[in-house]
Amino acid sequence: MDKLFAGVRVIDFSNNVAGPCTAAMLADFGADVIKVEKPVTGDDSRGYSPSINGHGLSGLWLNRGKRSIALNLKNPIGKSLFLELLNTADVLIESSRPGVMKRLGLDYETLKDKFPRLIMLSISGFGQTGPYRDLPGYDIIAQAASGLMYVNGFPDNPPTRVGPAVSDYVCAHNGFGAISAALYYRERSGKGQQIDLSVAECALSINDYIPSGFLDPKIKRTGNHHALMAPYGVFNCSHGSISLGAINPSLWERLCHLMGCEEYISKPGFETAGKRATPESNPKVVELIETWLESTGDIKVAERLLRENGIPCFHIMTLQELKVDPHYDARGTITELQTPMLPMPTLRVRGNHIHMSETPGQFGVPPLLNQHADEILFEVLGHTEAEKQEMILNGAFGNQYGTKDA
């Protein structure tokens, strides 16, 4: 096996970011992912900005390596085709609000008797149970509901959204791992199961301020510096900014020697990372470091000196630097996505961040909406052209059928 998920078929009936990203990661590692989309518009991410020639760039990345078919699941024939696909599938990924799949007759309780080996990942804003289950949710809602926004930003400013859709992506990564574990369990037991993932709970799971914040209600936003340990943050000067961490005794000592302020190695109030993070001591720590940074005359010089002394640091990389960075390029973490639908043949994008020696991942080509309908109908499900035409007339694919308009 050169593909980790060779022979595994996934039906991706999800929308937006978290579900599609989960399915795309499975496709990277060899799963046959069939994306079932809404007629006419398809996945919402197809319309996200920025776009080129009407193709949302994030939608291309999120749906790489999949095959696409548009089905109207409110139509009995469309729903019947969906069930036929499930009969060939190992995994179903859906991201409807709780209750929607039940109204369609496609909830796990209904499906599990007919498809006992099916693994169903249900992604929602707040989960399938609990008082918040019916609330809609996007990444920004999850950031608010998980406390991430509360601890992100500067003390005298309002809570701040984390720039990337971090809740969606951490949910996708959890989804990838949970499906992998469920497939392993099925190999041993023969049983499928439902995986209930909440975007808000996935965001909450990475909020490492929770234990300390539960104990101390005074812990709030601390800007670019950590509330409990210092120096651990972003430091600025007229020629740039750098992230730096020197929290254990050895690193703090080396940093003090480098800056020429050895008296602070064991000075009262500065002996430990916790004491250096207090409101009384941290402003002085920041002042010492930023004064030294300014004296170097060049942030790259400062970075080199810090690295020579073994102090963890990195200047704040721009997106344009990331685009051509030799390290990420060498590891395939920044890579090329094939985009035959765009004026350019490839698009520079994020690559695989999971590196496996025996079963490496590889990006496939993103599909046009409904691009693989014939292939899926004829080769996967065994229907004929005459049956397809009858299905079209009966509205199984919405109002239209074709590569662009289904």
mmCIF file of C-alpha atoms in Angstrom:
data_model
loop_
_atom_site.group_PDB
_atom_site.id
_atom_site.type_symbol
_atom_site.label_atom_id
_atom_site.label_comp_id
_atom_site.label_asym_id
_atom_site.label_seq_id
_atom_site.Cartn_x
_atom_site.Cartn_y
_atom_site.Cartn_z
ATOM 1 C CA MET A 1 0.000 0.000 0.000
ATOM 2 C CA ASP A 2 1.493 3.308 -1.078
ATOM 3 C CA LYS A 3 -1.685 5.164 -0.028
ATOM 4 C CA LEU A 4 -2.782 5.147 3.604
ATOM 5 C CA PHE A 5 -6.516 5.124 2.807
ATOM 6 C CA ALA A 6 -6.423 3.159 -0.457
ATOM 7 C CA GLY A 7 -9.753 1.376 -0.894
ATOM 8 C CA VAL A 8 -11.606 3.689 1.504
ATOM 9 C CA ARG A 9 -14.517 5.600 0.005
ATOM 10 C CA VAL A 10 -15.719 8.816 1.645
ATOM 11 C CA ILE A 11 -18.961 10.631 0.867
ATOM 12 C CA ASP A 12 -18.378 14.307 1.598
ATOM 13 C CA PHE A 13 -21.793 15.868 2.210
ATOM 14 C CA SER A 14 -20.318 18.785 4.158
ATOM 15 C CA ASN A 15 -20.081 22.498 3.441
ATOM 16 C CA ASN A 16 -17.866 25.516 4.183
ATOM 17 C CA VAL A 17 -14.502 24.662 5.829
ATOM 18 C CA ALA A 18 -14.290 22.068 8.625
ATOM 19 C CA GLY A 19 -15.959 19.119 6.885
ATOM 20 C CA PRO A 20 -14.509 19.729 3.421
ATOM 21 C CA CYS A 21 -11.014 20.126 4.902
ATOM 22 C CA THR A 22 -11.390 16.812 6.769
ATOM 23 C CA ALA A 23 -12.401 15.083 3.537
ATOM 24 C CA ALA A 24 -9.597 16.755 1.575
ATOM 25 C CA MET A 25 -7.017 15.441 4.038
ATOM 26 C CA LEU A 26 -8.412 11.928 3.596
ATOM 27 C CA ALA A 27 -8.175 12.387 -0.185
ATOM 28 C CA ASP A 28 -4.542 13.507 0.192
ATOM 29 C CA PHE A 29 -3.760 10.113 1.694
ATOM 30 C CA GLY A 30 -5.535 8.026 -0.925
ATOM 31 C CA ALA A 31 -9.242 7.907 -0.025
ATOM 32 C CA ASP A 32 -11.746 8.056 -2.892
ATOM 33 C CA VAL A 33 -13.749 11.117 -1.870
ATOM 34 C CA ILE A 34 -17.049 11.762 -3.625
ATOM 35 C CA LYS A 35 -18.332 15.238 -2.866
ATOM 36 C CA VAL A 36 -22.122 15.510 -2.960
ATOM 37 C CA GLU A 37 -23.002 19.168 -3.503
ATOM 38 C CA LYS A 38 -26.035 21.392 -3.726
ATOM 39 C CA PRO A 39 -27.355 21.880 -7.263
ATOM 40 C CA VAL A 40 -26.539 25.176 -9.027
ATOM 41 C CA THR A 41 -24.216 26.710 -6.391
ATOM 42 C CA GLY A 42 -22.371 23.759 -4.877
ATOM 43 C CA ASP A 43 -20.311 24.108 -1.713
ATOM 44 C CA ASP A 44 -20.446 27.647 -0.294
ATOM 45 C CA SER A 45 -16.651 27.840 -0.421
ATOM 46 C CA ARG A 46 -16.818 27.858 -4.230
ATOM 47 C CA GLY A 47 -18.101 31.415 -3.944
ATOM 48 C CA TYR A 48 -15.687 32.738 -1.317
ATOM 49 C CA SER A 49 -13.361 35.626 -2.098
ATOM 50 C CA PRO A 50 -10.776 35.972 -3.401
ATOM 51 C CA SER A 51 -11.700 34.255 -6.639
ATOM 52 C CA ILE A 52 -10.302 33.920 -10.139
ATOM 53 C CA ASN A 53 -12.711 33.499 -13.052
ATOM 54 C CA GLY A 54 -15.481 32.788 -10.567
ATOM 55 C CA HIS A 55 -13.574 30.050 -8.716
ATOM 56 C CA GLY A 56 -13.091 30.725 -5.002
ATOM 57 C CA LEU A 57 -9.462 29.985 -4.179
ATOM 58 C CA SER A 58 -10.246 28.542 -0.748
ATOM 59 C CA GLY A 59 -12.877 26.298 -2.356
ATOM 60 C CA LEU A 60 -10.265 24.903 -4.730
ATOM 61 C CA TRP A 61 -7.929 24.108 -1.841
ATOM 62 C CA LEU A 62 -10.673 22.649 0.364
ATOM 63 C CA ASN A 63 -11.975 20.330 -2.353
ATOM 64 C CA ARG A 64 -8.727 19.095 -3.856
ATOM 65 C CA GLY A 65 -8.565 15.485 -4.952
ATOM 66 C CA LYS A 66 -12.333 14.866 -4.828
ATOM 67 C CA ARG A 67 -14.937 13.833 -7.369
ATOM 68 C CA SER A 68 -18.059 16.005 -7.544
ATOM 69 C CA ILE A 69 -21.704 15.244 -8.158
ATOM 70 C CA ALA A 70 -24.662 17.579 -7.513
ATOM 71 C CA LEU A 71 -27.764 15.925 -6.027
ATOM 72 C CA ASN A 72 -31.110 17.282 -4.880
ATOM 73 C CA LEU A 73 -31.687 15.291 -1.686
ATOM 74 C CA LYS A 74 -35.202 16.685 -1.287
ATOM 75 C CA ASN A 75 -36.048 14.777 -4.466
ATOM 76 C CA PRO A 76 -36.802 11.056 -3.895
ATOM 77 C CA ILE A 77 -34.578 9.981 -6.800
ATOM 78 C CA GLY A 78 -31.749 12.237 -5.653
ATOM 79 C CA LYS A 79 -32.046 10.790 -2.150
ATOM 80 C CA SER A 80 -32.122 7.268 -3.586
ATOM 81 C CA LEU A 81 -28.869 7.952 -5.444
ATOM 82 C CA PHE A 82 -27.343 9.246 -2.215
ATOM 83 C CA LEU A 83 -28.288 5.995 -0.454
ATOM 84 C CA GLU A 84 -26.759 4.037 -3.341
ATOM 85 C CA LEU A 85 -23.533 5.938 -2.785
ATOM 86 C CA LEU A 86 -23.635 5.164 0.939
ATOM 87 C CA ASN A 87 -23.932 1.485 0.070
ATOM 88 C CA THR A 88 -20.471 1.734 -1.525
ATOM 89 C CA ALA A 89 -18.986 3.956 1.187
ATOM 90 C CA ASP A 90 -16.936 3.569 4.348
ATOM 91 C CA VAL A 91 -17.302 7.110 5.664
ATOM 92 C CA LEU A 92 -19.948 9.839 5.506
ATOM 93 C CA ILE A 93 -19.028 13.403 6.470
ATOM 94 C CA GLU A 94 -21.855 15.881 7.042
ATOM 95 C CA SER A 95 -21.986 19.345 8.562
ATOM 96 C CA SER A 96 -25.694 20.131 8.707
ATOM 97 C CA ARG A 97 -27.292 21.673 11.765
ATOM 98 C CA PRO A 98 -28.528 18.960 14.152
ATOM 99 C CA GLY A 99 -31.921 17.735 13.030
ATOM 100 C CA VAL A 100 -31.456 18.374 9.297
ATOM 101 C CA MET A 101 -30.187 14.874 8.520
ATOM 102 C CA LYS A 102 -33.047 13.375 10.553
ATOM 103 C CA ARG A 103 -35.590 15.354 8.522
ATOM 104 C CA LEU A 104 -33.978 13.941 5.381
ATOM 105 C CA GLY A 105 -34.124 10.429 6.836
ATOM 106 C CA LEU A 106 -30.317 10.283 6.741
ATOM 107 C CA ASP A 107 -29.420 10.567 10.437
ATOM 108 C CA TYR A 108 -27.119 7.983 11.997
ATOM 109 C CA GLU A 109 -29.893 6.222 13.930
ATOM 110 C CA THR A 110 -31.718 5.646 10.640
ATOM 111 C CA LEU A 111 -28.635 4.646 8.646
ATOM 112 C CA LYS A 112 -26.778 2.410 11.104
ATOM 113 C CA ASP A 113 -29.040 -0.624 10.728
ATOM 114 C CA LYS A 114 -28.826 -0.526 6.948
ATOM 115 C CA PHE A 115 -25.115 0.340 6.890
ATOM 116 C CA PRO A 116 -23.656 -1.132 10.110
ATOM 117 C CA ARG A 117 -20.053 -0.579 8.992
ATOM 118 C CA LEU A 118 -20.587 3.081 8.105
ATOM 119 C CA ILE A 119 -18.546 5.696 9.957
ATOM 120 C CA MET A 120 -20.441 8.992 10.080
ATOM 121 C CA LEU A 121 -18.700 12.216 11.063
ATOM 122 C CA SER A 122 -21.237 14.864 12.066
ATOM 123 C CA ILE A 123 -19.756 18.359 12.391
ATOM 124 C CA SER A 124 -21.842 21.166 13.850
ATOM 125 C CA GLY A 125 -21.363 24.403 15.716
ATOM 126 C CA PHE A 126 -22.075 23.041 19.184
ATOM 127 C CA GLY A 127 -22.595 19.279 18.847
ATOM 128 C CA GLN A 128 -25.517 16.909 18.493
ATOM 129 C CA THR A 129 -26.647 17.243 22.124
ATOM 130 C CA GLY A 130 -26.819 19.898 24.837
ATOM 131 C CA PRO A 131 -28.611 23.229 25.268
ATOM 132 C CA TYR A 132 -26.724 24.915 22.382
ATOM 133 C CA ARG A 133 -27.187 22.076 19.839
ATOM 134 C CA ASP A 134 -29.619 24.018 17.627
ATOM 135 C CA LEU A 135 -27.544 27.193 17.444
ATOM 136 C CA PRO A 136 -25.923 27.873 14.061
ATOM 137 C CA GLY A 137 -22.214 28.476 14.057
ATOM 138 C CA TYR A 138 -19.235 29.609 12.034
ATOM 139 C CA ASP A 139 -15.575 29.829 13.040
ATOM 140 C CA ILE A 140 -16.068 33.301 14.475
ATOM 141 C CA ILE A 141 -18.941 32.053 16.635
ATOM 142 C CA ALA A 142 -16.796 29.183 17.905
ATOM 143 C CA GLN A 143 -13.965 31.582 18.748
ATOM 144 C CA ALA A 144 -16.370 33.626 20.864
ATOM 145 C CA ALA A 145 -18.018 30.608 22.512
ATOM 146 C CA SER A 146 -14.738 28.886 23.422
ATOM 147 C CA GLY A 147 -13.014 31.760 25.214
ATOM 148 C CA LEU A 148 -10.398 32.101 22.465
ATOM 149 C CA MET A 149 -11.433 35.673 21.723
ATOM 150 C CA TYR A 150 -11.555 36.531 25.408
ATOM 151 C CA VAL A 151 -7.846 35.773 25.825
ATOM 152 C CA ASN A 152 -6.773 37.125 22.418
ATOM 153 C CA GLY A 153 -5.899 40.794 22.000
ATOM 154 C CA PHE A 154 -4.464 43.584 24.099
ATOM 155 C CA PRO A 155 -5.478 44.377 27.696
ATOM 156 C CA ASP A 156 -7.046 47.776 27.016
ATOM 157 C CA ASN A 157 -8.722 46.756 23.757
ATOM 158 C CA PRO A 158 -11.808 44.639 23.037
ATOM 159 C CA PRO A 159 -11.540 40.880 22.439
ATOM 160 C CA THR A 160 -9.902 40.097 19.096
ATOM 161 C CA ARG A 161 -10.669 37.445 16.497
ATOM 162 C CA VAL A 162 -7.796 35.098 15.636
ATOM 163 C CA GLY A 163 -7.119 35.900 11.964
ATOM 164 C CA PRO A 164 -7.284 32.444 10.304
ATOM 165 C CA ALA A 165 -10.343 30.202 10.760
ATOM 166 C CA VAL A 166 -8.534 28.359 13.536
ATOM 167 C CA SER A 167 -11.681 26.714 14.972
ATOM 168 C CA ASP A 168 -12.627 25.219 11.622
ATOM 169 C CA TYR A 169 -9.159 23.881 10.922
ATOM 170 C CA VAL A 170 -8.568 22.373 14.354
ATOM 171 C CA CYS A 171 -11.980 20.707 13.942
ATOM 172 C CA ALA A 172 -10.875 19.314 10.573
ATOM 173 C CA HIS A 173 -7.653 17.965 12.032
ATOM 174 C CA ASN A 174 -9.613 16.314 14.851
ATOM 175 C CA GLY A 175 -12.003 14.916 12.254
ATOM 176 C CA PHE A 176 -9.144 13.387 10.282
ATOM 177 C CA GLY A 177 -7.767 11.744 13.419
ATOM 178 C CA ALA A 178 -11.161 10.569 14.664
ATOM 179 C CA ILE A 179 -12.044 8.958 11.326
ATOM 180 C CA SER A 180 -8.648 7.246 11.249
ATOM 181 C CA ALA A 181 -9.275 5.872 14.746
ATOM 182 C CA ALA A 182 -12.819 4.779 13.831
ATOM 183 C CA LEU A 183 -11.526 2.917 10.772
ATOM 184 C CA TYR A 184 -9.000 1.152 13.001
ATOM 185 C CA TYR A 185 -11.779 0.233 15.467
ATOM 186 C CA ARG A 186 -13.916 -1.081 12.599
ATOM 187 C CA GLU A 187 -11.056 -3.306 11.439
ATOM 188 C CA ARG A 188 -11.076 -4.970 14.849
ATOM 189 C CA SER A 189 -14.793 -4.980 15.604
ATOM 190 C CA GLY A 190 -16.538 -4.802 12.225
ATOM 191 C CA LYS A 191 -18.651 -1.940 13.552
ATOM 192 C CA GLY A 192 -19.060 1.592 12.320
ATOM 193 C CA GLN A 193 -20.003 4.501 14.567
ATOM 194 C CA GLN A 194 -20.977 8.153 14.659
ATOM 195 C CA ILE A 195 -18.414 10.815 15.503
ATOM 196 C CA ASP A 196 -19.937 13.977 16.999
ATOM 197 C CA LEU A 197 -17.580 16.950 16.552
ATOM 198 C CA SER A 198 -18.393 20.476 17.668
ATOM 199 C CA VAL A 199 -16.436 23.349 16.138
ATOM 200 C CA ALA A 200 -16.794 25.311 19.395
ATOM 201 C CA GLU A 201 -15.530 22.401 21.493
ATOM 202 C CA CYS A 202 -12.564 21.885 19.178
ATOM 203 C CA ALA A 203 -11.682 25.556 19.678
ATOM 204 C CA LEU A 204 -12.152 25.173 23.422
ATOM 205 C CA SER A 205 -9.785 22.187 23.392
ATOM 206 C CA ILE A 206 -6.840 24.389 22.356
ATOM 207 C CA ASN A 207 -7.568 27.188 24.846
ATOM 208 C CA ASP A 208 -4.733 26.514 27.271
ATOM 209 C CA TYR A 209 -5.712 29.480 29.436
ATOM 210 C CA ILE A 210 -8.694 27.536 30.806
ATOM 211 C CA PRO A 211 -7.153 25.856 33.899
ATOM 212 C CA SER A 212 -5.416 29.017 35.095
ATOM 213 C CA GLY A 213 -8.360 31.212 34.141
ATOM 214 C CA PHE A 214 -10.770 29.024 36.086
ATOM 215 C CA LEU A 215 -8.603 29.478 39.180
ATOM 216 C CA ASP A 216 -7.810 33.166 38.708
ATOM 217 C CA PRO A 217 -10.583 35.390 37.276
ATOM 218 C CA LYS A 218 -8.060 38.223 36.783
ATOM 219 C CA ILE A 219 -6.386 36.441 33.860
ATOM 220 C CA LYS A 220 -7.418 38.246 30.708
ATOM 221 C CA ARG A 221 -5.897 39.405 27.439
ATOM 222 C CA THR A 222 -2.173 40.040 27.500
ATOM 223 C CA GLY A 223 -1.523 41.116 23.918
ATOM 224 C CA ASN A 224 1.690 39.739 22.476
ATOM 225 C CA HIS A 225 2.960 38.435 25.809
ATOM 226 C CA HIS A 226 2.015 35.415 27.881
ATOM 227 C CA ALA A 227 0.099 35.938 31.111
ATOM 228 C CA LEU A 228 2.047 33.331 33.083
ATOM 229 C CA MET A 229 5.617 33.208 31.748
ATOM 230 C CA ALA A 230 8.187 35.646 30.393
ATOM 231 C CA PRO A 231 9.923 36.406 28.200
ATOM 232 C CA TYR A 232 7.503 34.663 25.843
ATOM 233 C CA GLY A 233 6.060 36.935 23.213
ATOM 234 C CA VAL A 234 6.593 39.346 20.341
ATOM 235 C CA PHE A 235 9.154 42.116 20.702
ATOM 236 C CA ASN A 236 9.390 45.175 18.464
ATOM 237 C CA CYS A 237 11.899 47.770 17.364
ATOM 238 C CA SER A 238 12.188 50.272 14.531
ATOM 239 C CA HIS A 239 13.590 47.670 12.104
ATOM 240 C CA GLY A 240 11.183 44.808 12.692
ATOM 241 C CA SER A 241 9.513 42.396 15.099
ATOM 242 C CA ILE A 242 10.562 39.031 16.450
ATOM 243 C CA SER A 243 8.993 36.267 18.518
ATOM 244 C CA LEU A 244 11.158 35.029 21.360
ATOM 245 C CA GLY A 245 10.908 32.555 24.206
ATOM 246 C CA ALA A 246 13.458 32.284 27.019
ATOM 247 C CA ILE A 247 11.482 30.861 29.896
ATOM 248 C CA ASN A 248 13.732 28.243 31.474
ATOM 249 C CA PRO A 249 16.662 29.337 33.698
ATOM 250 C CA SER A 250 19.376 28.439 31.184
ATOM 251 C CA LEU A 251 17.764 30.389 28.334
ATOM 252 C CA TRP A 252 17.107 33.422 30.535
ATOM 253 C CA GLU A 253 20.718 33.401 31.676
ATOM 254 C CA ARG A 254 22.021 33.197 28.108
ATOM 255 C CA LEU A 255 19.720 35.989 26.999
ATOM 256 C CA CYS A 256 20.848 38.226 29.852
ATOM 257 C CA HIS A 257 24.511 37.604 28.966
ATOM 258 C CA LEU A 258 23.800 38.388 25.313
ATOM 259 C CA MET A 259 22.056 41.655 26.207
ATOM 260 C CA GLY A 260 24.708 42.635 28.749
ATOM 261 C CA CYS A 261 22.305 42.757 31.692
ATOM 262 C CA GLU A 262 23.629 39.899 33.821
ATOM 263 C CA GLU A 263 22.306 41.520 37.013
ATOM 264 C CA TYR A 264 18.790 40.422 36.004
ATOM 265 C CA ILE A 265 19.663 36.716 35.983
ATOM 266 C CA SER A 266 18.884 36.313 39.663
ATOM 267 C CA LYS A 267 17.508 39.731 40.547
ATOM 268 C CA PRO A 268 14.468 39.499 42.885
ATOM 269 C CA GLY A 269 11.315 39.494 40.810
ATOM 270 C CA PHE A 270 13.115 38.095 37.747
ATOM 271 C CA GLU A 271 14.371 34.687 38.926
ATOM 272 C CA THR A 272 11.618 32.588 37.352
ATOM 273 C CA ALA A 273 9.452 32.756 34.224
ATOM 274 C CA GLY A 274 6.370 33.224 36.403
ATOM 275 C CA LYS A 275 7.849 36.135 38.365
ATOM 276 C CA ARG A 276 9.056 37.795 35.163
ATOM 277 C CA ALA A 277 5.466 37.658 33.805
ATOM 278 C CA THR A 278 3.965 39.709 36.651
ATOM 279 C CA PRO A 279 2.695 43.249 35.960
ATOM 280 C CA GLU A 280 5.563 44.536 38.105
ATOM 281 C CA SER A 281 8.373 42.770 36.219
ATOM 282 C CA ASN A 282 7.208 42.110 32.659
ATOM 283 C CA PRO A 283 7.355 45.744 31.461
ATOM 284 C CA LYS A 284 11.053 45.809 32.401
ATOM 285 C CA VAL A 285 11.681 42.479 30.630
ATOM 286 C CA VAL A 286 10.070 43.886 27.472
ATOM 287 C CA GLU A 287 12.071 47.113 27.779
ATOM 288 C CA LEU A 288 15.381 45.245 28.155
ATOM 289 C CA ILE A 289 14.766 43.067 25.118
ATOM 290 C CA GLU A 290 13.412 45.809 22.855
ATOM 291 C CA THR A 291 16.272 48.160 23.767
ATOM 292 C CA TRP A 292 18.756 45.438 22.863
ATOM 293 C CA LEU A 293 16.923 44.669 19.598
ATOM 294 C CA GLU A 294 17.120 48.333 18.621
ATOM 295 C CA SER A 295 20.854 48.358 19.304
ATOM 296 C CA THR A 296 21.513 45.567 16.785
ATOM 297 C CA GLY A 297 20.380 47.782 13.888
ATOM 298 C CA ASP A 298 18.787 44.901 11.942
ATOM 299 C CA ILE A 299 16.186 42.354 13.032
ATOM 300 C CA LYS A 300 17.933 39.643 11.017
ATOM 301 C CA VAL A 301 21.186 40.383 12.885
ATOM 302 C CA ALA A 302 19.328 40.082 16.183
ATOM 303 C CA GLU A 303 17.799 36.808 15.006
ATOM 304 C CA ARG A 304 21.231 35.433 14.088
ATOM 305 C CA LEU A 305 22.712 36.381 17.472
ATOM 306 C CA LEU A 306 19.811 34.843 19.375
ATOM 307 C CA ARG A 307 20.075 31.630 17.379
ATOM 308 C CA GLU A 308 23.841 31.454 17.911
ATOM 309 C CA ASN A 309 23.091 31.477 21.640
ATOM 310 C CA GLY A 310 20.464 28.767 21.330
ATOM 311 C CA ILE A 311 17.533 31.050 22.170
ATOM 312 C CA PRO A 312 14.276 30.107 20.385
ATOM 313 C CA CYS A 313 13.202 32.959 18.128
ATOM 314 C CA PHE A 314 11.884 33.830 14.680
ATOM 315 C CA HIS A 315 11.261 37.126 12.972
ATOM 316 C CA ILE A 316 7.621 37.713 12.033
ATOM 317 C CA MET A 317 7.370 36.210 8.572
ATOM 318 C CA THR A 318 5.248 37.887 5.929
ATOM 319 C CA LEU A 319 3.032 35.893 3.584
ATOM 320 C CA GLN A 320 5.338 36.760 0.710
ATOM 321 C CA GLU A 321 8.285 35.334 2.665
ATOM 322 C CA LEU A 322 6.319 32.149 3.327
ATOM 323 C CA LYS A 323 5.571 31.826 -0.369
ATOM 324 C CA VAL A 324 9.264 31.352 -1.209
ATOM 325 C CA ASP A 325 10.600 29.997 2.095
ATOM 326 C CA PRO A 326 13.141 27.211 1.360
ATOM 327 C CA HIS A 327 12.346 25.177 4.499
ATOM 328 C CA TYR A 328 8.611 24.883 3.895
ATOM 329 C CA ASP A 329 9.197 24.366 0.187
ATOM 330 C CA ALA A 330 11.630 21.525 0.846
ATOM 331 C CA ARG A 331 9.126 19.780 3.131
ATOM 332 C CA GLY A 332 6.152 20.330 0.831
ATOM 333 C CA THR A 333 4.369 22.417 3.459
ATOM 334 C CA ILE A 334 4.085 25.119 0.826
ATOM 335 C CA THR A 335 3.356 23.481 -2.511
ATOM 336 C CA GLU A 336 1.616 23.733 -5.874
ATOM 337 C CA LEU A 337 -2.034 22.847 -6.404
ATOM 338 C CA GLN A 338 -2.966 21.876 -9.964
ATOM 339 C CA THR A 339 -5.635 24.304 -11.195
ATOM 340 C CA PRO A 340 -6.553 23.535 -14.832
ATOM 341 C CA MET A 341 -9.683 25.688 -14.450
ATOM 342 C CA LEU A 342 -7.627 28.842 -13.827
ATOM 343 C CA PRO A 343 -5.480 30.908 -16.216
ATOM 344 C CA MET A 344 -2.432 29.612 -14.338
ATOM 345 C CA PRO A 345 -1.786 25.825 -14.312
ATOM 346 C CA THR A 346 -0.846 25.762 -10.610
ATOM 347 C CA LEU A 347 -1.563 27.783 -7.498
ATOM 348 C CA ARG A 348 0.867 28.251 -4.609
ATOM 349 C CA VAL A 349 -0.912 26.930 -1.500
ATOM 350 C CA ARG A 350 -0.518 25.252 1.877
ATOM 351 C CA GLY A 351 0.648 21.663 1.492
ATOM 352 C CA ASN A 352 0.579 18.586 3.704
ATOM 353 C CA HIS A 353 1.675 19.218 7.269
ATOM 354 C CA ILE A 354 1.528 15.506 8.171
ATOM 355 C CA HIS A 355 4.684 13.783 6.944
ATOM 356 C CA MET A 356 4.526 9.972 6.804
ATOM 357 C CA SER A 357 7.517 7.952 5.650
ATOM 358 C CA GLU A 358 5.662 5.000 4.080
ATOM 359 C CA THR A 359 2.393 6.592 2.971
ATOM 360 C CA PRO A 360 3.049 10.243 2.082
ATOM 361 C CA GLY A 361 0.142 12.431 1.097
ATOM 362 C CA GLN A 362 -0.277 14.061 -2.303
ATOM 363 C CA PHE A 363 -2.670 16.753 -3.500
ATOM 364 C CA GLY A 364 -5.187 15.884 -6.196
ATOM 365 C CA VAL A 365 -6.915 18.254 -8.624
ATOM 366 C CA PRO A 366 -9.990 20.130 -7.327
ATOM 367 C CA PRO A 367 -13.179 19.315 -9.236
ATOM 368 C CA LEU A 368 -15.608 21.587 -11.012
ATOM 369 C CA LEU A 369 -19.142 21.367 -9.690
ATOM 370 C CA ASN A 370 -20.740 18.116 -10.914
ATOM 371 C CA GLN A 371 -17.657 17.335 -13.010
ATOM 372 C CA HIS A 372 -17.727 13.615 -12.221
ATOM 373 C CA ALA A 373 -21.472 13.010 -12.342
ATOM 374 C CA ASP A 374 -21.337 10.672 -15.324
ATOM 375 C CA GLU A 375 -18.351 8.813 -13.925
ATOM 376 C CA ILE A 376 -20.102 8.321 -10.583
ATOM 377 C CA LEU A 377 -23.460 7.366 -12.090
ATOM 378 C CA PHE A 378 -22.067 4.930 -14.640
ATOM 379 C CA GLU A 379 -18.886 3.498 -13.085
ATOM 380 C CA VAL A 380 -19.598 3.671 -9.342
ATOM 381 C CA LEU A 381 -23.351 3.058 -9.316
ATOM 382 C CA GLY A 382 -23.809 1.191 -12.600
ATOM 383 C CA HIS A 383 -26.610 3.284 -14.103
ATOM 384 C CA THR A 384 -27.214 3.697 -17.825
ATOM 385 C CA GLU A 385 -27.493 6.797 -20.003
ATOM 386 C CA ALA A 386 -31.243 6.215 -20.350
ATOM 387 C CA GLU A 387 -31.621 6.061 -16.569
ATOM 388 C CA LYS A 388 -29.604 9.248 -16.218
ATOM 389 C CA GLN A 389 -31.842 11.099 -18.649
ATOM 390 C CA GLU A 390 -34.923 9.961 -16.751
ATOM 391 C CA MET A 391 -33.352 11.117 -13.476
ATOM 392 C CA ILE A 392 -32.652 14.518 -15.008
ATOM 393 C CA LEU A 393 -36.254 14.866 -16.127
ATOM 394 C CA ASN A 394 -37.440 13.921 -12.634
ATOM 395 C CA GLY A 395 -35.269 16.566 -10.921
ATOM 396 C CA ALA A 396 -32.737 14.343 -9.162
ATOM 397 C CA PHE A 397 -29.977 16.837 -9.921
ATOM 398 C CA GLY A 398 -31.891 20.081 -9.443
ATOM 399 C CA ASN A 399 -33.054 22.113 -12.412
ATOM 400 C CA GLN A 400 -30.051 21.546 -14.617
ATOM 401 C CA TYR A 401 -27.407 18.950 -15.299
ATOM 402 C CA GLY A 402 -23.912 19.788 -16.473
ATOM 403 C CA THR A 403 -20.396 20.590 -15.461
ATOM 404 C CA LYS A 404 -21.123 24.215 -14.603
ATOM 405 C CA ASP A 405 -24.859 24.467 -14.005
ATOM 406 C CA ALA A 406 -25.954 21.405 -12.054
#
